[in-house]
Coordinates of C-alpha atoms and ligand atoms in Angstrom, one line a residue:
X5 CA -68.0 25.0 -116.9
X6 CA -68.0 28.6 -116.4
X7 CA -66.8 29.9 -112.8
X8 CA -68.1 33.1 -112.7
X9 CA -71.6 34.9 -113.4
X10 CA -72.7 34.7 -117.2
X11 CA -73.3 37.6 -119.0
X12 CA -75.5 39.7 -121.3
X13 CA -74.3 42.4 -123.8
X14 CA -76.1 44.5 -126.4
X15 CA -76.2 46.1 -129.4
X16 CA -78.9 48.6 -130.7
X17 CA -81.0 46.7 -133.2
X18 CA -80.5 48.4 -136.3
X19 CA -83.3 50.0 -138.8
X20 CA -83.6 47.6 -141.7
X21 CA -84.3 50.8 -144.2
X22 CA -80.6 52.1 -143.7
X23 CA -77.9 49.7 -145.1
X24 CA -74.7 48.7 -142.5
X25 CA -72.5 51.5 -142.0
X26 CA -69.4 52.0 -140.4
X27 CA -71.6 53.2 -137.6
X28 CA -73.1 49.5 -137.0
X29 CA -69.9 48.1 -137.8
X30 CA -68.6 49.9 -134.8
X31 CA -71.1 49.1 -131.9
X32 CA -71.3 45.9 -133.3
X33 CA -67.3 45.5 -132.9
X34 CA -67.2 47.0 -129.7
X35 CA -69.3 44.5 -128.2
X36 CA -67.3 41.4 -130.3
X37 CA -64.6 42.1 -128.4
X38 CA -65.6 42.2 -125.2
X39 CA -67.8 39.2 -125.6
X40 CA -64.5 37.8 -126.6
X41 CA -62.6 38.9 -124.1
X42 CA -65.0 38.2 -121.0
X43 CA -65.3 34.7 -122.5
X44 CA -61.8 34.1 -122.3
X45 CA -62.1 35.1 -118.9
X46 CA -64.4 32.8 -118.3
X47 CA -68.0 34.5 -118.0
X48 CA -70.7 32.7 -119.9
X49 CA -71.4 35.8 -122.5
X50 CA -74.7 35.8 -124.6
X51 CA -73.9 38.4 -127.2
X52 CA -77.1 39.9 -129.0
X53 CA -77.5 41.9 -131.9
X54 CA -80.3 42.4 -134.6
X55 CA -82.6 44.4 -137.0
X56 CA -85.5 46.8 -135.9
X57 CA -88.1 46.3 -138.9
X58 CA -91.4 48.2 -138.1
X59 CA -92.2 51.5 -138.3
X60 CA -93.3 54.4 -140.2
X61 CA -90.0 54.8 -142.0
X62 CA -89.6 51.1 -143.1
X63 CA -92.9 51.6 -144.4
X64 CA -92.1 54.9 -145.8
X65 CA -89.0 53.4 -147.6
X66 CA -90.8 50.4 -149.1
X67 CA -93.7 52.3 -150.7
X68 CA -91.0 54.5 -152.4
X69 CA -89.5 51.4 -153.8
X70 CA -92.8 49.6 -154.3
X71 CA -92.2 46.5 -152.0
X72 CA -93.6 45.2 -149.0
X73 CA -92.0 46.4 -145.5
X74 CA -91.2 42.6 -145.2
X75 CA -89.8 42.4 -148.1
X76 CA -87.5 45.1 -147.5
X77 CA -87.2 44.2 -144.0
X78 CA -86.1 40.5 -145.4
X79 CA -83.8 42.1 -148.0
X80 CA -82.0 44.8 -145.6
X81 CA -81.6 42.4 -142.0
X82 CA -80.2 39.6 -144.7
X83 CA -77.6 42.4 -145.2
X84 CA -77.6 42.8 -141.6
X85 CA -76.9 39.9 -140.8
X86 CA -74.8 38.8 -143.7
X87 CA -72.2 41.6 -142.2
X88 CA -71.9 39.9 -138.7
X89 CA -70.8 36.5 -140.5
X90 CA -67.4 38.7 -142.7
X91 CA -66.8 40.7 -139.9
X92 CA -66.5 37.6 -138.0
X93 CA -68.7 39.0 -135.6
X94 CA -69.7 36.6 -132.3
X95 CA -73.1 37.4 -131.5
X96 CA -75.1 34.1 -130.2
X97 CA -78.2 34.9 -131.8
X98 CA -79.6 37.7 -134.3
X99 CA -82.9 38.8 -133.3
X100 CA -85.8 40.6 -135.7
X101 CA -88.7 42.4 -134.5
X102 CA -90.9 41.0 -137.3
X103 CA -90.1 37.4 -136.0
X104 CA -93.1 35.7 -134.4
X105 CA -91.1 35.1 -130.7
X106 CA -90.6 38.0 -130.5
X107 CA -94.4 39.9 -131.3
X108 CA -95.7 37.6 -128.7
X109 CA -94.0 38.2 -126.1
X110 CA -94.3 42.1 -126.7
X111 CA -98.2 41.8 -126.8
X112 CA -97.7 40.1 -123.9
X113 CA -95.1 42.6 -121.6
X114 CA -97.9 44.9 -122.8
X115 CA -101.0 43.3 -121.4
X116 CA -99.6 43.3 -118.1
X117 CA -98.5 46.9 -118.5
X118 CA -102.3 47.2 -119.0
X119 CA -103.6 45.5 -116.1
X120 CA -101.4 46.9 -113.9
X121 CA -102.2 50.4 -115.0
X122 CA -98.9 51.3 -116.5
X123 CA -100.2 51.7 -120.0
X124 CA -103.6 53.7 -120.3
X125 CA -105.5 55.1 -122.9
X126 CA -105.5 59.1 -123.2
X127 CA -105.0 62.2 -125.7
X128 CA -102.2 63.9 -126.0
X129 CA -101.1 66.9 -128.3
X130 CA -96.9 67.9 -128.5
X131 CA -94.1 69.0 -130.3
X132 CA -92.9 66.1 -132.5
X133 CA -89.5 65.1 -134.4
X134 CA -91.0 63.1 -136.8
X135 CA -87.5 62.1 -138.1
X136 CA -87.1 60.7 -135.3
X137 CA -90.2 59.4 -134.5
X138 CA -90.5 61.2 -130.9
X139 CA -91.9 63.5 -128.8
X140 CA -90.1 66.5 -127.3
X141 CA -91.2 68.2 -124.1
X142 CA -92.5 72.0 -124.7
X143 CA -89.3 73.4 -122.4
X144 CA -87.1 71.4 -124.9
X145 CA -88.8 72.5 -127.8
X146 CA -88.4 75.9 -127.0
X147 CA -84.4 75.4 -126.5
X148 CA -84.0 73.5 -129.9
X149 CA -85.6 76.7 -131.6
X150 CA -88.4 73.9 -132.6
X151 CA -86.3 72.2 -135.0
X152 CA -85.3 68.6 -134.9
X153 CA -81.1 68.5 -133.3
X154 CA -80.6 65.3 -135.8
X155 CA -82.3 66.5 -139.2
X156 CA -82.7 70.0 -138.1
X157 CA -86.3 70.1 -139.9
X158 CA -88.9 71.9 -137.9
X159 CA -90.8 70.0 -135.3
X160 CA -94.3 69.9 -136.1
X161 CA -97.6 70.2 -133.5
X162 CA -99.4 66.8 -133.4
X163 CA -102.3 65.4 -131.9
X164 CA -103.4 61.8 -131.0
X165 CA -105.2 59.5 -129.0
X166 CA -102.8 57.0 -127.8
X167 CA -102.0 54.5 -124.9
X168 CA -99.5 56.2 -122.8
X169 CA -97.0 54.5 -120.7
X170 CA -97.1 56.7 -117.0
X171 CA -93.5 57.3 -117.4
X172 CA -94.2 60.3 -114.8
X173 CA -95.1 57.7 -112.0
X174 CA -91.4 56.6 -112.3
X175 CA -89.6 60.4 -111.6
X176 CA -88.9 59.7 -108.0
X177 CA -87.7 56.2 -108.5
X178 CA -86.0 57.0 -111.2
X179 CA -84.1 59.5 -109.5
X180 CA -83.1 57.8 -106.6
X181 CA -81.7 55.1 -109.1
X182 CA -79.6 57.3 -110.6
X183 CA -78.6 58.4 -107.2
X184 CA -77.7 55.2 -105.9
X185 CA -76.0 54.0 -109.7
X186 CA -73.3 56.5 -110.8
X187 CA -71.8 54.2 -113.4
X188 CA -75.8 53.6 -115.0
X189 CA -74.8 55.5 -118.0
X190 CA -71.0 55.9 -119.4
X191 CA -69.3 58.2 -119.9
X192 CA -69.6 59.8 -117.2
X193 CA -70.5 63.2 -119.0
X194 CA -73.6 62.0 -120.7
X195 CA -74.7 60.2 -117.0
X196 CA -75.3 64.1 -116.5
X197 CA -77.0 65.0 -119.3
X198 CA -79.3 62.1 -118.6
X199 CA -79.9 63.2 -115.3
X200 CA -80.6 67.4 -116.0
X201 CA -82.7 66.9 -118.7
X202 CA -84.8 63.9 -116.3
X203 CA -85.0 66.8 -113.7
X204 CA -86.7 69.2 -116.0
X205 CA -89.9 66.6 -115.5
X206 CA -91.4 63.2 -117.0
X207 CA -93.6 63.5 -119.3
X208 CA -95.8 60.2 -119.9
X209 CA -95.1 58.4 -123.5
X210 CA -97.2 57.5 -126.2
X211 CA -96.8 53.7 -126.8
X212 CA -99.4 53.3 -129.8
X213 CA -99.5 54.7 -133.0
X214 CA -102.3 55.3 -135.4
X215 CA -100.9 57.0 -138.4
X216 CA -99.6 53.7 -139.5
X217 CA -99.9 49.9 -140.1
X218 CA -96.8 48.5 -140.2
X219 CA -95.8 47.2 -136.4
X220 CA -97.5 45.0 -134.0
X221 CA -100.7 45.8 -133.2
X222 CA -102.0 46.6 -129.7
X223 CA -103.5 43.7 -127.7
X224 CA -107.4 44.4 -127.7
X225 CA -106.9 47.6 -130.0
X226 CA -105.2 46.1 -133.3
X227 CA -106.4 49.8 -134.8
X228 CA -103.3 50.9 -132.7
X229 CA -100.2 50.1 -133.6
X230 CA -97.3 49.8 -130.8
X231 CA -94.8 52.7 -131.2
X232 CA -91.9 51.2 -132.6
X233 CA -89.3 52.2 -130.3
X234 CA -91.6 50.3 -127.2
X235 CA -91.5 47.3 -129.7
X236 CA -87.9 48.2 -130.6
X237 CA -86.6 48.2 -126.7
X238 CA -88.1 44.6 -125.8
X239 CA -85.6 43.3 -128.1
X240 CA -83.2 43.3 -125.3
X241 CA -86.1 40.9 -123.0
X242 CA -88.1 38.8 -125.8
X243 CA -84.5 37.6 -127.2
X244 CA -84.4 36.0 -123.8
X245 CA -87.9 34.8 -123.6
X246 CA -88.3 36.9 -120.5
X247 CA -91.7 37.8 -121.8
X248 CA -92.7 33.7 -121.2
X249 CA -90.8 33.4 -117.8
X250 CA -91.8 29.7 -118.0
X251 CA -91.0 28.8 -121.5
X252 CA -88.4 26.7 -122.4
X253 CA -86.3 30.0 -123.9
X254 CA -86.3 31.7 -120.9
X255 CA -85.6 28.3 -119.0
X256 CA -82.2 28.5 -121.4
X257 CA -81.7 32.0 -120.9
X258 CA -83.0 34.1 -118.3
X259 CA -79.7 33.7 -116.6
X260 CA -78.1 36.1 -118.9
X261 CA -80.5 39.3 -117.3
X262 CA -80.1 41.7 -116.8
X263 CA -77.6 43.0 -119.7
X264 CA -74.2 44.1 -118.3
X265 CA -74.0 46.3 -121.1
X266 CA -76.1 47.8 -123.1
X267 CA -73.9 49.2 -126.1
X268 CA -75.6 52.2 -128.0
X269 CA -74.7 55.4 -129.6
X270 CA -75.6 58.7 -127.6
X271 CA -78.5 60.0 -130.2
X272 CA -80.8 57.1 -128.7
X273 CA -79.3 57.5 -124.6
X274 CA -83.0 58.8 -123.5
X275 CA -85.0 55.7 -124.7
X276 CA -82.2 53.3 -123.1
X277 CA -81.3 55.3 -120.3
X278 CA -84.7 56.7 -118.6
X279 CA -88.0 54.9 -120.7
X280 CA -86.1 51.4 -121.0
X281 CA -85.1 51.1 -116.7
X282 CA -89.1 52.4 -116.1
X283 CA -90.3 50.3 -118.1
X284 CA -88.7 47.6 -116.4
X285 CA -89.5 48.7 -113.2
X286 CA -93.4 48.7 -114.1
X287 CA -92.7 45.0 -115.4
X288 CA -91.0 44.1 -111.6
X289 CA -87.3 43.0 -114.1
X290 CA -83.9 44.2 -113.0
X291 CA -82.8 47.1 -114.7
X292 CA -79.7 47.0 -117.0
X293 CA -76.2 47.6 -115.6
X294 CA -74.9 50.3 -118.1
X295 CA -76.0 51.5 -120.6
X296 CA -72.8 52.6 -122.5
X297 CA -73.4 55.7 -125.0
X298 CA -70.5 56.1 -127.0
X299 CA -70.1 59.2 -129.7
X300 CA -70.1 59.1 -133.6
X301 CA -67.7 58.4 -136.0
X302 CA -67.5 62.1 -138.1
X303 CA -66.0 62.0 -141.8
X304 CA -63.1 64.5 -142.1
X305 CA -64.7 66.6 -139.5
X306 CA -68.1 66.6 -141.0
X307 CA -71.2 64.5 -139.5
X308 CA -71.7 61.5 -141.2
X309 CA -75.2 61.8 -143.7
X310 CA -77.2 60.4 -146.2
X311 CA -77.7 63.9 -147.8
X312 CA -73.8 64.5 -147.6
X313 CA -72.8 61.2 -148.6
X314 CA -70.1 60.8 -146.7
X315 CA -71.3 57.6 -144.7
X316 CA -68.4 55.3 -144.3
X317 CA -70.4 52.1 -146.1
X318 CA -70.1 48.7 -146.2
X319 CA -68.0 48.7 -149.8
X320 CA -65.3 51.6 -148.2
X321 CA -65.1 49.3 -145.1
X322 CA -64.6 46.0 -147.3
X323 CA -62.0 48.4 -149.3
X324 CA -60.4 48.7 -146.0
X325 CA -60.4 45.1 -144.8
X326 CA -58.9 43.9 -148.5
X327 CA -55.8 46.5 -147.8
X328 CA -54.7 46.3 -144.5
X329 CA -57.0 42.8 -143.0
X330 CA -59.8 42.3 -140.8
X331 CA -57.9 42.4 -137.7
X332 CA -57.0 45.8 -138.2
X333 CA -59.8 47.1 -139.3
X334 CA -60.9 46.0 -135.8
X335 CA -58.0 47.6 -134.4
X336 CA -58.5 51.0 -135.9
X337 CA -62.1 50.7 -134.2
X338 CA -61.3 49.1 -130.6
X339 CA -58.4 52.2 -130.2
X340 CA -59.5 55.5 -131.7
X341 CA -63.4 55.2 -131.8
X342 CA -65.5 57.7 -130.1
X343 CA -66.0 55.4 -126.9
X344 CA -65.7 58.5 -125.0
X345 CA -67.7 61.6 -124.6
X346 CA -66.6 63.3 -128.0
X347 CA -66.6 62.2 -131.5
X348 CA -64.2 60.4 -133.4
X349 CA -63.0 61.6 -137.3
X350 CA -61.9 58.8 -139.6
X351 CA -59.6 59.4 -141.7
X352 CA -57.9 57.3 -144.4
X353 CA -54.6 58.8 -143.4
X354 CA -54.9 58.6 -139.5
X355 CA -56.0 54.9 -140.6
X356 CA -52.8 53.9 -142.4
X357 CA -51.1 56.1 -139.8
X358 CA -52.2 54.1 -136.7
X359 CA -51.9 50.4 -138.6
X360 CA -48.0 51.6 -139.3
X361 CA -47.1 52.4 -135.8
X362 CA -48.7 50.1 -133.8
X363 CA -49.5 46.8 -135.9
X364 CA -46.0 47.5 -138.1
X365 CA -43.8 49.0 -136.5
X366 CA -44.7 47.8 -132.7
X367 CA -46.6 44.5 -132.6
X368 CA -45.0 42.9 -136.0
X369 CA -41.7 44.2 -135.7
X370 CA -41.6 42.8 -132.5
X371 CA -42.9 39.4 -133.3
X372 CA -41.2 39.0 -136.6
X373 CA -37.5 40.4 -134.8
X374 CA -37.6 37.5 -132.0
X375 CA -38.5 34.9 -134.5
X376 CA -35.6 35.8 -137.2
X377 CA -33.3 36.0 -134.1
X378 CA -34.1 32.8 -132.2
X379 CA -34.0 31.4 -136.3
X380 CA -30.6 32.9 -136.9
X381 CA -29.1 31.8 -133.8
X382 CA -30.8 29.1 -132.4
X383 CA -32.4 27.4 -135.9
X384 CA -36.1 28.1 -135.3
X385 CA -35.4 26.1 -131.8
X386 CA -37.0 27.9 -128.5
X387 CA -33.6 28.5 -125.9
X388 CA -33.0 27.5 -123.0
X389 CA -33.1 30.1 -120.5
X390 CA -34.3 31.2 -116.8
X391 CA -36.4 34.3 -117.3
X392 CA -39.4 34.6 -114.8
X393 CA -36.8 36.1 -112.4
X394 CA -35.2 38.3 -115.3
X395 CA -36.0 42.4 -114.7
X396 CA -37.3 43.4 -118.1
X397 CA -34.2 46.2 -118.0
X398 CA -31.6 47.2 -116.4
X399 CA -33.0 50.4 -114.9
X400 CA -32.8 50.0 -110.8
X401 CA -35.9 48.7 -109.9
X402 CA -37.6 47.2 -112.8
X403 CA -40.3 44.2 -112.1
X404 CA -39.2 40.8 -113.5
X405 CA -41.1 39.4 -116.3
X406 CA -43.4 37.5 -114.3
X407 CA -44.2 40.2 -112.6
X408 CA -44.9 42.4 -114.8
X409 CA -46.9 40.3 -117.4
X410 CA -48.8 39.3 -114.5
X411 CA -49.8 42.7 -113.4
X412 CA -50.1 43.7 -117.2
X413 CA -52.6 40.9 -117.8
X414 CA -54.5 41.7 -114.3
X415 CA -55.2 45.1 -116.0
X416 CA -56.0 44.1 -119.3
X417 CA -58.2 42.0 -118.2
X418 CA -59.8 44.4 -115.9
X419 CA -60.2 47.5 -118.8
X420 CA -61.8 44.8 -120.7
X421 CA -64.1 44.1 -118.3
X422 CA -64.9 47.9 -117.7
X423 CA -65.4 48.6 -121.4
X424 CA -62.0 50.5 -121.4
X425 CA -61.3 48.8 -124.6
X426 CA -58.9 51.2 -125.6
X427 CA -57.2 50.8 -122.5
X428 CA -56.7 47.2 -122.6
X429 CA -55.1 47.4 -125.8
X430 CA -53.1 49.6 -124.6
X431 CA -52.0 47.9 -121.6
X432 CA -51.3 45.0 -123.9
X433 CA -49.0 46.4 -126.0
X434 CA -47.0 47.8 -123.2
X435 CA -45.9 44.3 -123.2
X436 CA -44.5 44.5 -126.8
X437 CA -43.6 48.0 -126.3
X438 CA -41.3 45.8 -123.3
X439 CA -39.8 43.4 -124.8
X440 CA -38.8 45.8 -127.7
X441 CA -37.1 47.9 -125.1
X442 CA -34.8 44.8 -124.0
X443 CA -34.0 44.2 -127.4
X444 CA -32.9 47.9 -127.9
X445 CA -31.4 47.9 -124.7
X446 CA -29.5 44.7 -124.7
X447 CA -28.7 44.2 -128.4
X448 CA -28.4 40.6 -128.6
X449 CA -27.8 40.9 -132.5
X450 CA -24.1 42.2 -131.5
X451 CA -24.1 39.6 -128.4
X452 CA -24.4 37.0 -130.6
X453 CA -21.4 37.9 -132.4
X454 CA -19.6 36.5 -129.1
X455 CA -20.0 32.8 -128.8
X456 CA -19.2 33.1 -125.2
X457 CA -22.2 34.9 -124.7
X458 CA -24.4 33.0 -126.2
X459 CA -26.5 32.0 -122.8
X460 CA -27.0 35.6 -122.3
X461 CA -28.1 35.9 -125.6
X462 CA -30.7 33.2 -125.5
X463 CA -32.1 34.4 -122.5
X464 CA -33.1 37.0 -123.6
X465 CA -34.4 36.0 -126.7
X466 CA -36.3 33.0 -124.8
X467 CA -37.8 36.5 -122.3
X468 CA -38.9 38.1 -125.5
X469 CA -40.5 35.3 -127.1
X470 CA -42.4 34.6 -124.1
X471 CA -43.3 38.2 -124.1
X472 CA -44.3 38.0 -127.9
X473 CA -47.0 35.2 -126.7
X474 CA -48.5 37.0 -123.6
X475 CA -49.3 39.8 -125.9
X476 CA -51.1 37.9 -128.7
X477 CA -53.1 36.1 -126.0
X478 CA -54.0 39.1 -124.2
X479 CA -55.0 41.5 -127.8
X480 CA -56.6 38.1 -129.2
X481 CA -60.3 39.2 -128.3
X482 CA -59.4 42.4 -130.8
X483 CA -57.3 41.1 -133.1
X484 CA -58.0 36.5 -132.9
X485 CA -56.9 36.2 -136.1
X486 CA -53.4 37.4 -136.1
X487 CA -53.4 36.8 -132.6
X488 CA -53.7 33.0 -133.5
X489 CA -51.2 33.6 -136.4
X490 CA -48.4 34.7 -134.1
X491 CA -49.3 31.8 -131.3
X492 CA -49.3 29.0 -134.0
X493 CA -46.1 30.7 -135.4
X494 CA -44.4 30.3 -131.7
X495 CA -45.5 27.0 -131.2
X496 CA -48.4 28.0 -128.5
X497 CA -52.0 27.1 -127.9
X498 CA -54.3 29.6 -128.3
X499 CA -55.8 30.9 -125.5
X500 CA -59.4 29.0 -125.3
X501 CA -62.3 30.3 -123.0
X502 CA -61.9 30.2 -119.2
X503 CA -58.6 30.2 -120.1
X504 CA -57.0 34.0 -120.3
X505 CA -55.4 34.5 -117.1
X506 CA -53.3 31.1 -117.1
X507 CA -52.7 31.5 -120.8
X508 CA -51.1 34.7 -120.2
X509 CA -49.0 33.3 -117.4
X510 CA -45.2 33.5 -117.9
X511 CA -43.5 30.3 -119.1
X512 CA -45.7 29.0 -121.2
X513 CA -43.2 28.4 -124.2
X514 CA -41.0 25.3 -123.7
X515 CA -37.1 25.2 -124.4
X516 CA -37.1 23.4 -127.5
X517 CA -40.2 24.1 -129.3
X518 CA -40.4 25.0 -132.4
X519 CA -40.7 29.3 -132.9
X520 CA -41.4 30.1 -136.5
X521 CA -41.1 33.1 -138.2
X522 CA -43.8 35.3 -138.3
X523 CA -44.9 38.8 -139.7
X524 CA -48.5 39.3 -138.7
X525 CA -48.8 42.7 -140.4
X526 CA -47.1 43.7 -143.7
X527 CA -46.5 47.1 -144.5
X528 CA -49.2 48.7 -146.3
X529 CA -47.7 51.5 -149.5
X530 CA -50.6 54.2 -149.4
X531 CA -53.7 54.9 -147.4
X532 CA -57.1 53.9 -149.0
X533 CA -57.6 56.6 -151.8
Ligands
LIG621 N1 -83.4 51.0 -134.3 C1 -82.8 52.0 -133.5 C2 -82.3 51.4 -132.2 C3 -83.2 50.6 -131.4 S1 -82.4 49.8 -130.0 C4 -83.7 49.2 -129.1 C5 -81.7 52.7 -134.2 N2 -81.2 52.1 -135.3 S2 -80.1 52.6 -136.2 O1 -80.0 51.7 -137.3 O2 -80.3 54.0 -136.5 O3 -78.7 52.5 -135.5 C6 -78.3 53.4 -134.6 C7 -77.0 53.0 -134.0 O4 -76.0 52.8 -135.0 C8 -76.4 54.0 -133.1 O5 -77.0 53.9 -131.8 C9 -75.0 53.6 -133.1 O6 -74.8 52.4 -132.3 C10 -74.7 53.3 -134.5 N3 -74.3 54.5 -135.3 C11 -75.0 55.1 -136.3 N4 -74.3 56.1 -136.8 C12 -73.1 56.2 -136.1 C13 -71.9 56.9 -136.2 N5 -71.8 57.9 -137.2 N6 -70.9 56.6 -135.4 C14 -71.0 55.6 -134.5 N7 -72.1 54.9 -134.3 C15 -73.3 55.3 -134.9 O7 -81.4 53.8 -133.8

């Protein structure tokens, strides 16, 4: 049984006329691992993810290749979803918006939008992006030089008579959320931007289309058509069955709202950040905890497009997992993405330069050193030696091991838990980082030349083995396959859910086990051409 509160974590759903990219791959990663992670912790995590199949570019897209927008809705989330299953991806369910659960219980968050006045039906004329399927406000317009800041095609002037959602109703509350919830949106830079561009006034949104078929269709008003992104943001609720608060999904699962994290990429913040909380708010639902906008991934310093080609696809990823494995594929992502507030460039050569130094060179070298030592000198056989009360050098002052795995695993645990996923890692490969200090430091490979010294020599190698299993239990929820690897190589369970803090605990390898050798990462000739 879980002892602490479950939780809920998000991915955008993606648009089922674009194929996976290394953009999905990404968000979708992100929230793996700390699914993984706050499971091992011992939260009960429902981890969602999914396709977004209506709208006017689905449609768009399967006229031009003479197929239904099921069919290509079918064809593209199959791809979707085919994706989370070889990335090893641990989402507990895979939502659609075409899926019948989840159009009923949008028709039905709408009707009581309806009755209670927070949907009405009105005209409204504006500056649109139709890439982007939105409306911009005339102050905005008039800043953007009326062109579109994704496509850069000009906004056009359109006209229609829609339901509206009174998104202006929600300014003051809206506000005064922000006010009393700094960490809403992360990073902290785009909290801001949220919160000027609020201030310049709420305008209320169009929630109904006309100009096309393809969505679901307004209850009482089936000529209408629900704006996809309204459809598109219940995602987050139906998946829960928060729409039926008494059906038996919602019995199952409406302890998982509201979502922790809601995991997105900054071009879609404003839908997330300001229409999604109001929305909830005129529905009486708890708002999300953060919505977590992280930057793009760029391609040699140019933004990723279809019309460049330069999108880092599915086949260049799979190109990537074949040559250096999945684990650090998912290592490259969960270090030097754009989590922060600027973009990240991928580069084969960074790539090959960042699975060298840290995988290679640091966490290998380090696991595959202390098991060809304790084989050398101790025939494969765990030492016997005191180390909890060992410092982890010489230098006046040091903590002991226990102390300072201990603290290291307190804060990996806690950047985990605080999205700081690059943090975490880093925090848990100080450890290795430690333990190949003492070997430099002590050089038990001479030491062992000495017979008399042998005690000092297998304590130290018993301190580093120990050290070589905190690690891999603490970078497991980034890397669990190699992270098992290493732990079935030294003869340790892997850490199971609930479980993180004790597993990481010092002493956990017994004198006398069995260590095996082990090399986790091999060393890799050439970047990916
Ligand atoms: N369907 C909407 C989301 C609705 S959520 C209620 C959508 N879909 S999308 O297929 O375009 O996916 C957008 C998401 O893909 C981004 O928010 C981000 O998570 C990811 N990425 C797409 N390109 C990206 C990069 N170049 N870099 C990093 N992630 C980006 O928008």
């Amino acid at each position: 049984m879980s002892r602490k509160a479950p939780a809920y974590v998000t991915t955008p759903i993606y648009y089922v006329n674009d194929r996976p990219h290394i953009g999905h791959a990404y968000t979708t990663t992100l929230c793996d691992v700390w699914a993984r992670a706050m499971r091992l912790d011992g939260r009960d995590v429902f981890f969602l993810t999914g396709t977004d199949e209506h709208g006017v570019k689905v449609e768009k897209s399967a006229q031009e290749r003479g197929i239904t927008p099921q069919a290509l809705a079918d064809e593209n989330s199959a791809e979707f979803r085919k994706v989370m299953t070889t990335f090893g991806l641990t989402n507990d369910d895979f939502i659609r918006t075409t899926e019948p659960r989840h159009e009923s219980q949008v028709k039905l968050f709408v009707k009581r939008l309806l009755a209670s006045g927070d949907i009405y039906l009105g005209e409204f004329e504006g500056w649109y992006d139709e890439g982007q399927e939105e409306y911009v406000t005339d102050t905005r317009a008039k800043d953007l030089e009326f062109k579109s800041p994704i496509s850069g095609r000009p906004l056009v002037r359109a006209k229609e008579h829609n339901y509206y959602f009174r998104l202006s109703a929600y300014q003051a509350r809206l506000e005064a959320f922000f006010a009393a919830n700094p960490g809403f949106v992360r990073p902290a830079g785009r909290f801001n931007e949220v919160l000027g561009r609020m201030r310049e006034g709420l305008q209320d949104v169009p929630v109904t289309r006309t100009n096309f078929t393809w969505g679901i269709g307004m209850p009482g008003a089936p000529e209408h058509v629900i704006y996809v992104w309204i459809d598109a943001l219940f995602n987050y609720a139906t998946a829960l069955g928060l729409g039926e608060p008494d059906g038996a999904l919602a019995k199952e699962r409406a302890k998982y709202w509201p979502p922790e994290y809601h995991v997105i990429g900054k071009e879609i913040l404003w839908f997330h950040a300001v229409i999604w909380p109001a929305l909830l708010m005129a529905l009486d639902l708890p708002t999300p905890r953060c919505i977590y906008a992280h930057s793009f991934w760029i391609s040699n310093g140019q933004k990723m497009s279809k019309s460049l080609g330069n999108f880092v696809d599915l086949p260049t990823i799979e190109s990537y997992i074949a040559k250096y494995g999945l684990d650090a594929w998912r290592w490259y992502m969960t270090t030097q993405g754009p989590l922060g507030a600027t973009d990240a460039d991928f580069s084969p050569r960074h790539f090959h330069e960042i699975y060298t130094a840290n995988l290679v060179n640091t966490f290998a070298n380090c696991a595959s050193r202390t098991s060809a030592m304790i084989e050398k000198y101790f025939g494969g056989v765990m030492p016997t030696g005191e180390t909890a009360s060992m410092p982890i050098s010489a230098v006046e002052g040091a903590p002991t091991w226990s102390a300072f795995t201990s603290d290291a695993a307190t804060k990996v645990i806690g950047h985990y838990a605080d999205f700081e996923l690059a943090e975490a890692a880093d925090a848990a490969l100080a450890v290795v980082r430690a333990v190949d200090a003492i070997i430099n430091e002590t050089q038990p490979f001479k030491l062992a030349k000495d017979p008399t010294r042998m005690d000092e020599v297998a304590r130290i190698l018993s301190a580093c083995a120990e050290g070589v299993r905190v690690a891999a239990v603490l970078l497991t929820p980034i890397m669990p396959t190699k992270c098992s690897e290493v732990l079935a190589a030294y003869g340790s369970m892997v850490a199971t859910d609930g479980d993180m803090i004790e597993a990481a605990r010092w002493g956990g390898l017994k004198a006398g086990g069995r260590i095996a050798k082990c090399a986790p990462f091999m060393r890799v000739d050439a970047p990916v051409a």
